[in-house]
Amino acid sequence: MTRNRMWWSAAVVLLIGAGAGAAVAWWARPGHNDFTEAAGAEGATALQTGDGWVLEAAQVAGEPCSRVRIGARSTTCMSLHFPAGSGQFGEVQGLGHRFVVVAWASATPVSAAIFTSRSLGAEHRMVSAATGVYVVAVELQPGEEAWGVHVLDADRAVVLNGSLLPP
Amino acid sequence: MSTDLEDRLCTMYAAVADTTEVRDDLLATVHEAGAPRPSIGRRRTVALLAVAAVLVAGLVVVVTHRRSTPPSTSLKDRPFAVATWVPAGFAFSDATPDVQPRTGLRGFGGQPTGASFATYSGPSSHQIAVSTARAGAGAPSMGTRTATLSSGAIAQVTRDTEFVTVAWVQPGGYATSVYGQGITDDEAIAIADDIWYVTGSMWQRLTAKAGFQELQLDAWNPPSDGGDPLTFHMVGSLQRGFELSSGSLGFSFGPSGAQGCRPQWLGRSDSDQQVVLRSFRAVERFRVTLPDGTTRDIAAQMPPGVPAMRVAIAVINAPKSYLNGNVPVQCLGGGA
């Protein structure tokens, strides 16, 4: 009987230990850094500025692109060559910041509604980055989880409906 | 179902109670015999740990039980409705469960209780609302015309300038309506045709995180006259829409989805003889013509919560060329 109790005790300790270990591993997972490029402001055009960061348009090998820059580091410059009615969206992070970045090719201005754990569909006017391409970066607060994004055209029709959640 | 779970938990608690034995008289006896024994504090700790272990084990049983229990297929257990498809330009924007709307349920004259709304926003800030009521909605108000939905339900359709309402009582289910601004009658009826009714727990999962979470719900094995069971799920999100899917085979909803009565050879191997039969009508059975000209009837079944659809699987002993072609199939009974 004592042996049985010891097994139960051991099982409880293992369960609690495993749970605690998993929780610690989840909270302490290493932060991914997308700010891998050395970038100066020369030759770039600021599109949007925030607290210590800037979303800018640049040229790489003659191609128009956009990137988020913090000091002398930036994300990879993302090409702005999209067919009309298409684009890209995603989350970038590093250097203590996290952003949702959206780019959309459209002949007319568009806006982005960002859905997060703190804000449901807050709208942000997208900025013209190149001919017919609009971009926006939205900084996330610590602990804020990004859920998804809508791109709205001038008539407020949803032209992009994208999830930022892992499947 | 819950009785089974309770029985299992009771059995487990009883078993642990039998093995725990924290008895003062027993402790005293051992002490008097002079044999070394653990301190009372240690024994209490061990007993507490045993109880904690039982609670954890019970939790595991409950979670396992919940996971392994498929959701009810009865429409009465599914008082929430979501659209599997909405017109281009619209997207899910809001969900309101279990309210008593002051303005009632669109298309009904009663005073409903337990009403739930899934709202979709679109061009020019127009909205579509898919709503249900648990009770009190009454019968649909007389519309400007009627439409027979794929499920066989008769709906009242009301057009009022830019607004359209499709209202019906789902047989075996609840009062339901689709109310839209800036959409055509056909679009509103197509939404009504492809409603997916879900349980309260499914509704919570679907509407969490603004409906962006991709989910795989309602595991279901269609009836088959042989072969390996094939599991389908409703796959998608409130934002993206849904399809009935089994691996690489998926049936999408909406007016662009293939309609009618169709066979689909699974083709997982050359020797695979399973053909999925599906209808976007509430038919009773499928009649398949075999290579020798004879026919075989297979009962059609509704996927959980999708009253407009029927599916079955036939195992047909025929060469690949026959299976891969258009196996002759008829839909019979019900809304065929």
PDB file of C-alpha atoms in Angstrom, chain B residues 75 80-87 120 130 148-153 155 166 168 170 176-178 185-198 234 237-238 241-244 251-260 278-282 302-310:
ATOM      1  CA  LEU B  75     -30.380  20.017 -34.469  1.00  0.00           C
ATOM      2  CA  PHE B  80     -26.478  28.560 -32.913  1.00  0.00           C
ATOM      3  CA  ALA B  81     -26.213  29.229 -36.635  1.00  0.00           C
ATOM      4  CA  VAL B  82     -23.236  30.405 -38.653  1.00  0.00           C
ATOM      5  CA  ALA B  83     -22.852  31.046 -42.350  1.00  0.00           C
ATOM      6  CA  THR B  84     -20.507  28.689 -44.174  1.00  0.00           C
ATOM      7  CA  TRP B  85     -20.298  31.274 -46.932  1.00  0.00           C
ATOM      8  CA  VAL B  86     -20.997  35.001 -47.424  1.00  0.00           C
ATOM      9  CA  PRO B  87     -20.787  37.120 -50.592  1.00  0.00           C
ATOM     10  CA  TYR B 120     -20.927  40.074 -41.139  1.00  0.00           C
ATOM     11  CA  VAL B 130     -27.571  35.271 -39.298  1.00  0.00           C
ATOM     12  CA  THR B 148     -37.811  26.110 -50.586  1.00  0.00           C
ATOM     13  CA  LEU B 149     -34.387  25.748 -49.041  1.00  0.00           C
ATOM     14  CA  SER B 150     -32.102  22.834 -49.842  1.00  0.00           C
ATOM     15  CA  SER B 151     -32.944  21.386 -46.441  1.00  0.00           C
ATOM     16  CA  GLY B 152     -36.573  21.211 -47.479  1.00  0.00           C
ATOM     17  CA  ALA B 153     -37.626  24.032 -45.146  1.00  0.00           C
ATOM     18  CA  ALA B 155     -38.659  30.102 -46.033  1.00  0.00           C
ATOM     19  CA  VAL B 166     -35.126  35.065 -45.302  1.00  0.00           C
ATOM     20  CA  TRP B 168     -37.767  29.897 -41.597  1.00  0.00           C
ATOM     21  CA  GLN B 170     -35.642  24.588 -39.378  1.00  0.00           C
ATOM     22  CA  THR B 176     -33.613  31.062 -38.111  1.00  0.00           C
ATOM     23  CA  SER B 177     -33.260  34.155 -40.230  1.00  0.00           C
ATOM     24  CA  VAL B 178     -30.817  35.765 -42.616  1.00  0.00           C
ATOM     25  CA  ASP B 185     -32.320  37.750 -52.821  1.00  0.00           C
ATOM     26  CA  ASP B 186     -30.384  34.874 -54.376  1.00  0.00           C
ATOM     27  CA  GLU B 187     -27.363  35.635 -52.197  1.00  0.00           C
ATOM     28  CA  ALA B 188     -29.517  35.736 -49.079  1.00  0.00           C
ATOM     29  CA  ILE B 189     -31.147  32.422 -50.006  1.00  0.00           C
ATOM     30  CA  ALA B 190     -27.722  30.899 -50.747  1.00  0.00           C
ATOM     31  CA  ILE B 191     -26.582  31.893 -47.253  1.00  0.00           C
ATOM     32  CA  ALA B 192     -29.767  30.390 -45.786  1.00  0.00           C
ATOM     33  CA  ASP B 193     -29.216  27.212 -47.809  1.00  0.00           C
ATOM     34  CA  ASP B 194     -25.771  26.639 -46.353  1.00  0.00           C
ATOM     35  CA  ILE B 195     -26.275  27.358 -42.657  1.00  0.00           C
ATOM     36  CA  TRP B 196     -24.241  25.241 -40.245  1.00  0.00           C
ATOM     37  CA  TYR B 197     -25.932  24.757 -36.859  1.00  0.00           C
ATOM     38  CA  VAL B 198     -23.525  24.353 -33.934  1.00  0.00           C
ATOM     39  CA  MET B 234     -16.138  20.966 -40.975  1.00  0.00           C
ATOM     40  CA  SER B 237     -13.061  29.722 -39.637  1.00  0.00           C
ATOM     41  CA  LEU B 238     -15.846  32.247 -39.258  1.00  0.00           C
ATOM     42  CA  GLY B 241     -15.799  30.251 -44.270  1.00  0.00           C
ATOM     43  CA  PHE B 242     -16.120  26.475 -44.062  1.00  0.00           C
ATOM     44  CA  GLU B 243     -15.973  23.329 -46.112  1.00  0.00           C
ATOM     45  CA  LEU B 244     -16.826  19.723 -45.399  1.00  0.00           C
ATOM     46  CA  PHE B 251     -16.979  20.130 -50.476  1.00  0.00           C
ATOM     47  CA  SER B 252     -17.305  23.896 -50.444  1.00  0.00           C
ATOM     48  CA  PHE B 253     -20.524  25.797 -49.898  1.00  0.00           C
ATOM     49  CA  GLY B 254     -22.102  28.786 -51.607  1.00  0.00           C
ATOM     50  CA  PRO B 255     -23.625  29.298 -55.013  1.00  0.00           C
ATOM     51  CA  SER B 256     -20.347  28.511 -56.794  1.00  0.00           C
ATOM     52  CA  GLY B 257     -20.075  25.096 -55.140  1.00  0.00           C
ATOM     53  CA  ALA B 258     -20.980  22.128 -57.320  1.00  0.00           C
ATOM     54  CA  GLN B 259     -24.686  21.487 -56.922  1.00  0.00           C
ATOM     55  CA  GLY B 260     -26.811  18.471 -57.614  1.00  0.00           C
ATOM     56  CA  ARG B 278     -23.133  13.779 -51.943  1.00  0.00           C
ATOM     57  CA  SER B 279     -26.108  15.971 -52.550  1.00  0.00           C
ATOM     58  CA  PHE B 280     -26.795  19.603 -51.717  1.00  0.00           C
ATOM     59  CA  ARG B 281     -30.408  18.593 -51.167  1.00  0.00           C
ATOM     60  CA  ALA B 282     -32.003  16.785 -48.260  1.00  0.00           C
ATOM     61  CA  MET B 302     -26.922  14.595 -42.968  1.00  0.00           C
ATOM     62  CA  PRO B 303     -23.496  15.778 -41.802  1.00  0.00           C
ATOM     63  CA  PRO B 304     -23.803  17.107 -38.233  1.00  0.00           C
ATOM     64  CA  GLY B 305     -25.567  20.471 -38.252  1.00  0.00           C
ATOM     65  CA  VAL B 306     -25.710  20.839 -42.060  1.00  0.00           C
ATOM     66  CA  PRO B 307     -29.355  20.171 -42.947  1.00  0.00           C
ATOM     67  CA  ALA B 308     -28.914  21.062 -46.616  1.00  0.00           C
ATOM     68  CA  MET B 309     -26.395  18.334 -47.348  1.00  0.00           C
ATOM     69  CA  ARG B 310     -26.450  14.549 -47.591  1.00  0.00           C
TER      70      ARG B 310
END
